[in-house]
Coordinates of C-alpha atoms and ligand atoms in Angstrom, one line a residue:
X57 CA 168.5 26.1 26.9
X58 CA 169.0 27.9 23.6
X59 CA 166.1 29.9 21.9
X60 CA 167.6 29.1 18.5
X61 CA 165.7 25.8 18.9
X62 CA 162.6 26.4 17.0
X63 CA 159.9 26.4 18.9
X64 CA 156.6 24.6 16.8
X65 CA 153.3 25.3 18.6
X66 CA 151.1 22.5 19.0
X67 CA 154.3 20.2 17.7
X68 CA 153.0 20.4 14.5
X69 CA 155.1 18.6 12.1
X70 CA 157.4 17.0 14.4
X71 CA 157.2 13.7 14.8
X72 CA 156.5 12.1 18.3
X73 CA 157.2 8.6 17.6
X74 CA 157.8 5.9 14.5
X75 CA 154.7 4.0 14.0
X76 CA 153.5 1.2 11.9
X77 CA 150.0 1.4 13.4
X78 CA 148.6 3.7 10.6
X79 CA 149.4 5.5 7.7
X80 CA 147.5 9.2 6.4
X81 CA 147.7 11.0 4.0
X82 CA 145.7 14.2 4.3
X83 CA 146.4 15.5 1.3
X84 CA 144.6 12.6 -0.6
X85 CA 142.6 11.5 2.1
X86 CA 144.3 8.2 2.7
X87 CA 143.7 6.7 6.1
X88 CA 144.7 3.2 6.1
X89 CA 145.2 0.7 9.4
X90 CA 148.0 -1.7 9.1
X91 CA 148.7 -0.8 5.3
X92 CA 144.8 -1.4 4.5
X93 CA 142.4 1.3 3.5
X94 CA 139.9 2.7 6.5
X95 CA 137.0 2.8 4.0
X96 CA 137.7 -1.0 2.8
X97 CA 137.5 -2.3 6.7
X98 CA 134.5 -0.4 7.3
X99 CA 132.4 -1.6 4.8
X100 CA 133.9 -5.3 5.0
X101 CA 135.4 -5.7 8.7
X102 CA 133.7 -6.1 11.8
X103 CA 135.3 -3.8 15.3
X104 CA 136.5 -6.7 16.7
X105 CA 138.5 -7.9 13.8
X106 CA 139.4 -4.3 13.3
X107 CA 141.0 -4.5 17.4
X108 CA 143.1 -7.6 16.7
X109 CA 144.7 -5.6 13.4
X110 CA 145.3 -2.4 15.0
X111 CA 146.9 -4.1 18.0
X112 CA 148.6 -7.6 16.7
X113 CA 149.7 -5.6 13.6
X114 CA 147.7 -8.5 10.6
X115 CA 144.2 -9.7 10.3
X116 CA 143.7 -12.2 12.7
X117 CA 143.4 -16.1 10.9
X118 CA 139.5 -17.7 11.5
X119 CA 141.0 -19.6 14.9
X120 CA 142.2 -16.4 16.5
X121 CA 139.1 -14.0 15.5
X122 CA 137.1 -16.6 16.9
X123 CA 139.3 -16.2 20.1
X124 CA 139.4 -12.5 20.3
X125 CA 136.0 -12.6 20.1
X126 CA 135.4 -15.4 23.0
X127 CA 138.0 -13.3 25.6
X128 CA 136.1 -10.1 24.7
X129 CA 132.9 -11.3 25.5
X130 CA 133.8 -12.7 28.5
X131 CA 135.2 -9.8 29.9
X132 CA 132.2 -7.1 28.8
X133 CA 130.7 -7.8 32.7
X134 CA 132.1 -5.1 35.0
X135 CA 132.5 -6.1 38.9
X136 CA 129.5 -5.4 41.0
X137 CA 131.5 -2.8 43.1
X138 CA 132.2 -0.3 39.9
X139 CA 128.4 -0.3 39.5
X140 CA 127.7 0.7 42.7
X141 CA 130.6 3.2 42.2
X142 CA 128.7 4.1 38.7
X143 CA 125.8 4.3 40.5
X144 CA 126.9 7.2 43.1
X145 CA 128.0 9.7 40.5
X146 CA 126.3 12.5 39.9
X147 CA 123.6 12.6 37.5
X148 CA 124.3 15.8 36.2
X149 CA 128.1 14.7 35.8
X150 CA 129.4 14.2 32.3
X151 CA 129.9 11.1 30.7
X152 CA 133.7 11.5 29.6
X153 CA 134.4 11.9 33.7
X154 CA 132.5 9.1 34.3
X155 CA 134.7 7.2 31.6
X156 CA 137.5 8.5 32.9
X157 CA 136.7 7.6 36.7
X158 CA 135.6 4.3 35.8
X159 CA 138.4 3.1 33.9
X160 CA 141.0 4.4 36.4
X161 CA 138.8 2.4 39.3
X162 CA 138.6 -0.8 36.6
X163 CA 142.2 -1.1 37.4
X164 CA 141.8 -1.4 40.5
X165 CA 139.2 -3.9 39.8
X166 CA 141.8 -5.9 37.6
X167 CA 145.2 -5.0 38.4
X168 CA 148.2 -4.9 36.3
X169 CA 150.4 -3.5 37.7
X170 CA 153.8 -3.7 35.8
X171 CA 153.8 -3.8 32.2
X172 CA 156.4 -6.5 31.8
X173 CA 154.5 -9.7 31.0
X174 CA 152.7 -9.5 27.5
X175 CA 150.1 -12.0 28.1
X176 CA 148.9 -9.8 31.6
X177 CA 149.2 -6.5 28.7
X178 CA 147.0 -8.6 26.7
X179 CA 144.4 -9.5 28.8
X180 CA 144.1 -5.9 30.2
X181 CA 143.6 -4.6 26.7
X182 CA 140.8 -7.2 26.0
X183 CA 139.2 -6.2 29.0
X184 CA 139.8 -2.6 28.4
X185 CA 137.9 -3.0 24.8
X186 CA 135.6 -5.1 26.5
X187 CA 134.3 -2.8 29.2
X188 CA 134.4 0.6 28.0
X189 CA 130.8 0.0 26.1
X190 CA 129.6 -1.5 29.5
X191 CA 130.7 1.4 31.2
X192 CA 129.3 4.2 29.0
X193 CA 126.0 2.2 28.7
X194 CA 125.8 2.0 32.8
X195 CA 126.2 5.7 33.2
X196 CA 123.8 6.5 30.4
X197 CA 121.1 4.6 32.4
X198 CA 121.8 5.3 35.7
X199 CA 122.0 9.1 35.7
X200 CA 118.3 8.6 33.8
X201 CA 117.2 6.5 36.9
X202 CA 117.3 3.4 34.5
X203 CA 118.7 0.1 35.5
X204 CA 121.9 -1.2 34.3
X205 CA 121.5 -3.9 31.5
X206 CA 124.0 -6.5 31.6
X207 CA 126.0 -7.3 28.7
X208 CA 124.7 -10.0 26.6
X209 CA 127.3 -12.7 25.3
X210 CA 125.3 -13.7 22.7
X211 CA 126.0 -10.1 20.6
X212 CA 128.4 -9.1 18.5
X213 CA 130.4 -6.1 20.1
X214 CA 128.3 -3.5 18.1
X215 CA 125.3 -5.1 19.3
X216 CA 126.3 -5.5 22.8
X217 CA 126.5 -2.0 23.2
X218 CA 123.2 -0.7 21.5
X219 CA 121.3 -4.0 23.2
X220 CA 123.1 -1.8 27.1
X221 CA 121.9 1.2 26.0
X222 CA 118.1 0.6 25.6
X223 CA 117.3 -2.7 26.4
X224 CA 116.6 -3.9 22.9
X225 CA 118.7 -5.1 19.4
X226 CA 119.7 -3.0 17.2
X227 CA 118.0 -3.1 13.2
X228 CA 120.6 -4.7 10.9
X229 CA 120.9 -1.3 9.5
X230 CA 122.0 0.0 13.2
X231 CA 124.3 -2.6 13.9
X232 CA 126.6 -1.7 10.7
X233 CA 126.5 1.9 11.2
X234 CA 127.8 1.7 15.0
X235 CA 130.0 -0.8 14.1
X236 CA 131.7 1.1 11.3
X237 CA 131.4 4.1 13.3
X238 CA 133.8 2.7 15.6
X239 CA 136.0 1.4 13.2
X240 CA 136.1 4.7 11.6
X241 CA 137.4 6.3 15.3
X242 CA 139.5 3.1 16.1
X243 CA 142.7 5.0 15.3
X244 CA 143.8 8.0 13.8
X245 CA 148.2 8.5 14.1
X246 CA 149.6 10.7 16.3
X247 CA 146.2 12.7 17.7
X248 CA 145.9 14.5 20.7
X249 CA 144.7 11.5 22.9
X250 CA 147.4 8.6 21.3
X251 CA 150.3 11.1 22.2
X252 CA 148.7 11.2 25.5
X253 CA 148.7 7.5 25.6
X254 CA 152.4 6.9 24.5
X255 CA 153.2 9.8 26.5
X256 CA 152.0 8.2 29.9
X257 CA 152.7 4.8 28.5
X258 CA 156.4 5.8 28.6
X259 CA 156.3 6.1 32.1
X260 CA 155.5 2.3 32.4
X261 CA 152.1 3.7 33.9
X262 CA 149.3 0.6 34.0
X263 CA 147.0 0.0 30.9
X264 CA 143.9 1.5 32.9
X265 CA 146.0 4.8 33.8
X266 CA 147.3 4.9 30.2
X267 CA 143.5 4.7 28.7
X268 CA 142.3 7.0 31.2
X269 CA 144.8 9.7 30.4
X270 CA 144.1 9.1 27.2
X271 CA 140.2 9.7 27.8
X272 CA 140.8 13.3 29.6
X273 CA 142.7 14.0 26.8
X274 CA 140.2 13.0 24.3
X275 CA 137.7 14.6 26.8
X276 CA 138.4 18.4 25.0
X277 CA 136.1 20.0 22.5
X278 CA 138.8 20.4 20.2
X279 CA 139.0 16.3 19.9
X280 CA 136.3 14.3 20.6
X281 CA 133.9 17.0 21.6
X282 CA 133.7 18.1 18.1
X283 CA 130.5 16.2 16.7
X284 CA 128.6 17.1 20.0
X285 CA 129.3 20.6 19.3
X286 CA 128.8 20.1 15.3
X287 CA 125.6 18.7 15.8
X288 CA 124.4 21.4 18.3
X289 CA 125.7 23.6 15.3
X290 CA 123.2 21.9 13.0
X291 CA 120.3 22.6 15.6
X292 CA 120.9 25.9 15.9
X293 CA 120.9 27.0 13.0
X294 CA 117.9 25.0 12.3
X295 CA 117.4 24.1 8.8
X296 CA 119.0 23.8 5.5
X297 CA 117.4 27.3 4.7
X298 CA 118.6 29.1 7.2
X299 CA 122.7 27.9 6.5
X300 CA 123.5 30.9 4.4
X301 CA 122.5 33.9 6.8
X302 CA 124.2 31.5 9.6
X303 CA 127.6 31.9 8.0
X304 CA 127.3 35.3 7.0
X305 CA 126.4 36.6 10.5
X306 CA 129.6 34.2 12.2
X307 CA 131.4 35.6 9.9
X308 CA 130.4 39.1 9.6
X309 CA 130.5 39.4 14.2
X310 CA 134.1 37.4 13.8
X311 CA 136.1 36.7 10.6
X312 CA 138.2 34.0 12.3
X313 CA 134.9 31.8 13.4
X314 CA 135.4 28.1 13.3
X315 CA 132.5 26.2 11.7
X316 CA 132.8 22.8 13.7
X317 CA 133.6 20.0 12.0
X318 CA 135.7 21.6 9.8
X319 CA 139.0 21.1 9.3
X320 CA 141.7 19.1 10.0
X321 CA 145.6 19.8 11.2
X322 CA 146.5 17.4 9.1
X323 CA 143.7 16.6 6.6
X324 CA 143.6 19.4 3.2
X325 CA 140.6 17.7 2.1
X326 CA 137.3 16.2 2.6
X327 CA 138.1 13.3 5.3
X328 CA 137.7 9.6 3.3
X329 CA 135.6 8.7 6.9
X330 CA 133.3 11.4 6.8
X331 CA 132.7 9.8 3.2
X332 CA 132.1 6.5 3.6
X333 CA 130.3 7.3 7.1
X334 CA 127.4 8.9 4.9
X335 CA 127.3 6.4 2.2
X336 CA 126.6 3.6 5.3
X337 CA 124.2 5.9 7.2
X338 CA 121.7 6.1 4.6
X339 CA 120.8 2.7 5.0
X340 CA 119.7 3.7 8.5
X341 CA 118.0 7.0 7.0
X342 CA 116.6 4.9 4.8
X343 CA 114.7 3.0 7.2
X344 CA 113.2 6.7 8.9
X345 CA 113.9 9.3 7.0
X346 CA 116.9 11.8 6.2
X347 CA 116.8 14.0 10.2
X348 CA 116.9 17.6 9.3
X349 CA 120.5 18.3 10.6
X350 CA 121.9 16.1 8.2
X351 CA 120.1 18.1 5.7
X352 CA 121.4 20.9 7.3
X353 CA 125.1 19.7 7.8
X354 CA 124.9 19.0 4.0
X355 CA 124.0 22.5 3.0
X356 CA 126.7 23.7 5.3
X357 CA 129.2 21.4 3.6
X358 CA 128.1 23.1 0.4
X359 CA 128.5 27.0 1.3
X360 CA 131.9 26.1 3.4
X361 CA 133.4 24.5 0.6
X362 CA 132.7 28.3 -1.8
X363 CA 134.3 29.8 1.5
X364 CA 136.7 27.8 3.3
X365 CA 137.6 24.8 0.3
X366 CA 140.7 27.4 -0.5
X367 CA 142.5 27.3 2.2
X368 CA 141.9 23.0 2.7
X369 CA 139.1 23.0 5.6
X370 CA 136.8 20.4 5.0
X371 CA 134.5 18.3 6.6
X372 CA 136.6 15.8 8.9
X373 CA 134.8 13.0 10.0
X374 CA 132.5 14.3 13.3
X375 CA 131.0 16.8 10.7
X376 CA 128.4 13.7 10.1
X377 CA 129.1 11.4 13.3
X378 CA 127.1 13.6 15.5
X379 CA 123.9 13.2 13.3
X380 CA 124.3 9.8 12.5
X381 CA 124.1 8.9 16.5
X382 CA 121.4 11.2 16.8
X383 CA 119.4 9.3 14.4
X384 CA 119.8 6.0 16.3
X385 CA 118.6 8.0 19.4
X386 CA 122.1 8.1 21.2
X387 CA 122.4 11.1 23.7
X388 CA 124.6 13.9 22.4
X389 CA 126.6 14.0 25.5
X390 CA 127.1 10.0 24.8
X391 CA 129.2 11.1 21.3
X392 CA 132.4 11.4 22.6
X393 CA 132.1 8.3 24.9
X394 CA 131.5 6.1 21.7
X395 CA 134.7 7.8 20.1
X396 CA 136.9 6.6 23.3
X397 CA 135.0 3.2 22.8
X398 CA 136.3 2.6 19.5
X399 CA 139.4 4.7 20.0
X400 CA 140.9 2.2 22.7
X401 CA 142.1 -0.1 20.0
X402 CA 144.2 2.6 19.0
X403 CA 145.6 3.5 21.8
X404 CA 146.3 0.2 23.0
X405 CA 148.2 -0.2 19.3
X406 CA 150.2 2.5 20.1
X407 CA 150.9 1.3 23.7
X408 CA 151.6 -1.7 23.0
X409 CA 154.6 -0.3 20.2
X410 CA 155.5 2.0 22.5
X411 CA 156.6 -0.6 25.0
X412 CA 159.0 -1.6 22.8
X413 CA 162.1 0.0 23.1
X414 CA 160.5 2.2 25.3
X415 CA 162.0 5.5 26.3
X416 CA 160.2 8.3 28.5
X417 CA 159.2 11.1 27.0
X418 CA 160.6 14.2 28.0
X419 CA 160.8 16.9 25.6
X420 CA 162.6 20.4 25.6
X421 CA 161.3 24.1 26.5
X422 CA 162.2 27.0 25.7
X423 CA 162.6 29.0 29.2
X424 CA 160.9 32.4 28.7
X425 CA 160.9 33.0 32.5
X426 CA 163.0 35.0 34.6
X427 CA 165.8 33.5 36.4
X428 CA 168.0 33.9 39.5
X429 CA 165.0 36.4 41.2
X430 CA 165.9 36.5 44.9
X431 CA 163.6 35.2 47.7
X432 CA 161.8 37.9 49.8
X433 CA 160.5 37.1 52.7
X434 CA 157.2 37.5 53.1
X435 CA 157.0 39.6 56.0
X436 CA 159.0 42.0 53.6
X437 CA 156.3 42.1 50.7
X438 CA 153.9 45.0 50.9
Ligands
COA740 N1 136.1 26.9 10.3 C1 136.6 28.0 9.7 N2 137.9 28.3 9.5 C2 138.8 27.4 10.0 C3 138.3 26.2 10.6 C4 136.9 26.0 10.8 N3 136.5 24.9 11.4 N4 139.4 25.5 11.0 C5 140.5 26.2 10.6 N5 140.1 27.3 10.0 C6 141.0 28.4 9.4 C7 141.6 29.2 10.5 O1 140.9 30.3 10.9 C8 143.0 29.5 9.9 O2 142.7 30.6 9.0 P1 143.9 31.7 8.7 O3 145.0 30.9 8.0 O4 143.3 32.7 7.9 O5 144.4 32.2 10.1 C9 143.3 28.3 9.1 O6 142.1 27.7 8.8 C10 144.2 27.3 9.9 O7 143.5 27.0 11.1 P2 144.2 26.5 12.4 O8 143.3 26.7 13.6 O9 145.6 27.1 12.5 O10 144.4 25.0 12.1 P3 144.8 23.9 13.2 O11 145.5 22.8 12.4 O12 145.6 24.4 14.3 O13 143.4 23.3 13.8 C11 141.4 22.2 14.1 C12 142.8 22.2 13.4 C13 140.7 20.9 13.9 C14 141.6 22.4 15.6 C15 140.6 23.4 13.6 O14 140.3 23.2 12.2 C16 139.2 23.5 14.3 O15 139.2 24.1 15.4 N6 138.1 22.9 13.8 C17 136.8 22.9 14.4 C18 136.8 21.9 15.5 C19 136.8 20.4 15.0 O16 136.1 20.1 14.1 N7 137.7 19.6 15.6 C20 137.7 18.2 15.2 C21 139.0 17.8 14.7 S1 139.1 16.0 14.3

């Protein structure tokens, strides 16, 4: 192999695949699903609906939203089995390896085993939607000593999930926030945890081993860890007041320290989802009252835009996420499970292109290693 190749860490700039799933723009903020605007669907469009577009590739007509919707529902129970498997992890465990166990074993459950027949693809990815919010919400309650709520068919998919999770319905307020919180995280191009999905979809790998892959990769504080870690940012440094001698000591111990929820490898400016995520929250705030790290996270939005606004790092969109789940009382380790709940539609987008015309990935290195070392015997090495 030829070290004139050049060698782009991270792959930035080089494109993985040709996609029609969604279009950004980072330098105006443009995020649009299918050709329409991010901000648009969440204020107007429902997860569900949101699924079908990502996946079919148009807005579902009135007949077949109503359908989506029927096959969702019906597949939101999980078998008794993966409780009891649910059940027997540790409490202490994390809830991404949860996620990640229990979608791996959920193909077991529901096999598909070849990836040849798109009505079996379909019905896995309908399940897959379906289940992940059952999942999440059964280890949330079992590691708590709770019991697992069944999912109620009688909810929307937003509804479903917050009725799992404490054993009540969600506010009106509630419901739109989650459920434009997952549109907002249904898909996002060629991220971290999508390339993972293509990249094990190319192997002709089941649906279930494709999301799972994708979970581990999402899994990293880098990706979906970032509004966990933003928010404990927030709480540590306590209050709007205390932002500005925050920053200056970061910076002063190490000039290179990463504010979380900043930036964005692709985005140069403010991320539109961040945006439209606070405008919908603070009809939620509205109904308690503004938490002090979103006061916080706005007065460190303020003094990082005097320092870091220069170079194009801005808030991206788990600068606010993090707070807004606090506020509906969702466990900060729970964040990053919610992100693979509404990312799934995106992966299974991409999967679903992938498959056609499919071709394994199997990219190039550049060898740095040694070669042709001769074998010594062990008995030989001091
Ligand atoms: N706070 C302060 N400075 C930051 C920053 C942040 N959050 N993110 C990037 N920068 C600076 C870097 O120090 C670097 O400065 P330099 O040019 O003087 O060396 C420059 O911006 C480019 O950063 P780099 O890390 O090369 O960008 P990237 O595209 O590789 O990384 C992220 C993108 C998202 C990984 C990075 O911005 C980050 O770690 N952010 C915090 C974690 C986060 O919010 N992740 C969620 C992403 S959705």
């Amino acid at each position: 192999m030829s070290t004139e190749i050049e060698y782009k860490p991270g792959l930035e700039d080089v494109p993985a695949a040709k996609s029609a799933v969604s279009f950004l723009d980072g330098k105006k903020a443009v995020l649009e699903y299918r050709g329409i605007p991010v901000e648009v669907l969440a204020k107007e469009s429902s997860f569900e609906e949101v699924s079908w577009l990502l996946i079919k590739g148009d807005l579902p007509t009135q007949k077949q939203l109503a359908e989506f919707d029927h096959d969702l529902r019906q597949r939101r129970a999980i078998h008794f089995r993966l409780k009891d498997l649910i059940k027997c992890m540790p409490a202490d465990g994390h809830p991404m390896d949860a996620l990640h166990a229990s979608v791996a074993a959920l193909g077991m459950f529901y096999p598909c085993h070849t990836v040849t027949d798109p009505a079996k693809n379909w019905d896995a990815s309908c399940r897959l939607i379906a289940a992940l919010p059952t999942v999440v919400a059964a280890f949330a309650r079992t590691r708590r000593g709770e019991e697992i709520i069944d999912p109620r068919s009688d909810l929307d998919h937003a509804a479903n999930f917050y009725y799992m999770l404490f054993g009540k319905e969600p506010s009106p307020a509630t419901r739109k926030v989650l459920d434009a919180c997952l549109i907002l995280h249904a898909e996002h191009q060629m991220n971290a945890s999508t390339f993972t999905a293509r990249v094990t979809g190319s192997t002709l790998a089941s649906p279930y081993q494709t999301i799972a892959s994708a979970i581990g990769s999402l899994s990293g504080p880098l990706h979906g860890g970032a509004n966990e870690e933003a928010l404990r940012q927030f709480e540590e440094i306590g209050g709007p007041e205390k932002v500005k001698p925050w920053i200056e000591a970061k910076r002063a111990a190490d000039p290179k320290y990463k504010v979380m929820g900043l930036g964005h490898r692709v985005y140069k400016v403010k991320d539109a989802r961040a945006t439209v995520l606070q405008e919908i929250a603070e009809h939620v705030f509205a109904e308690t009252s503004r938490p002090k790290a979103y006061e916080t996270a706005l007065e460190v939005e303020r003094i990082c835009a005097g320092i870091y606004g220069p170079k194009g790092i801005y808030p991206n969109v788990d600068f606010y996420s993090g707070v807004v789940y606090q506020s509906l009382g969702i466990p900060t380790d729970v964040f990053t499970p919610i992100f693979a709940i509404a990312r799934v539609s995106g992966w299974l987008a991409h999967w679903t292109e992938q498959l056609v015309g499919n071709r394994i990935f199997r990219p190039e290195q550049i060898s740095i290693g040694k070669t042709d070392v001769k074998y010594v015997p062990l008995e030989q090495r001091a």
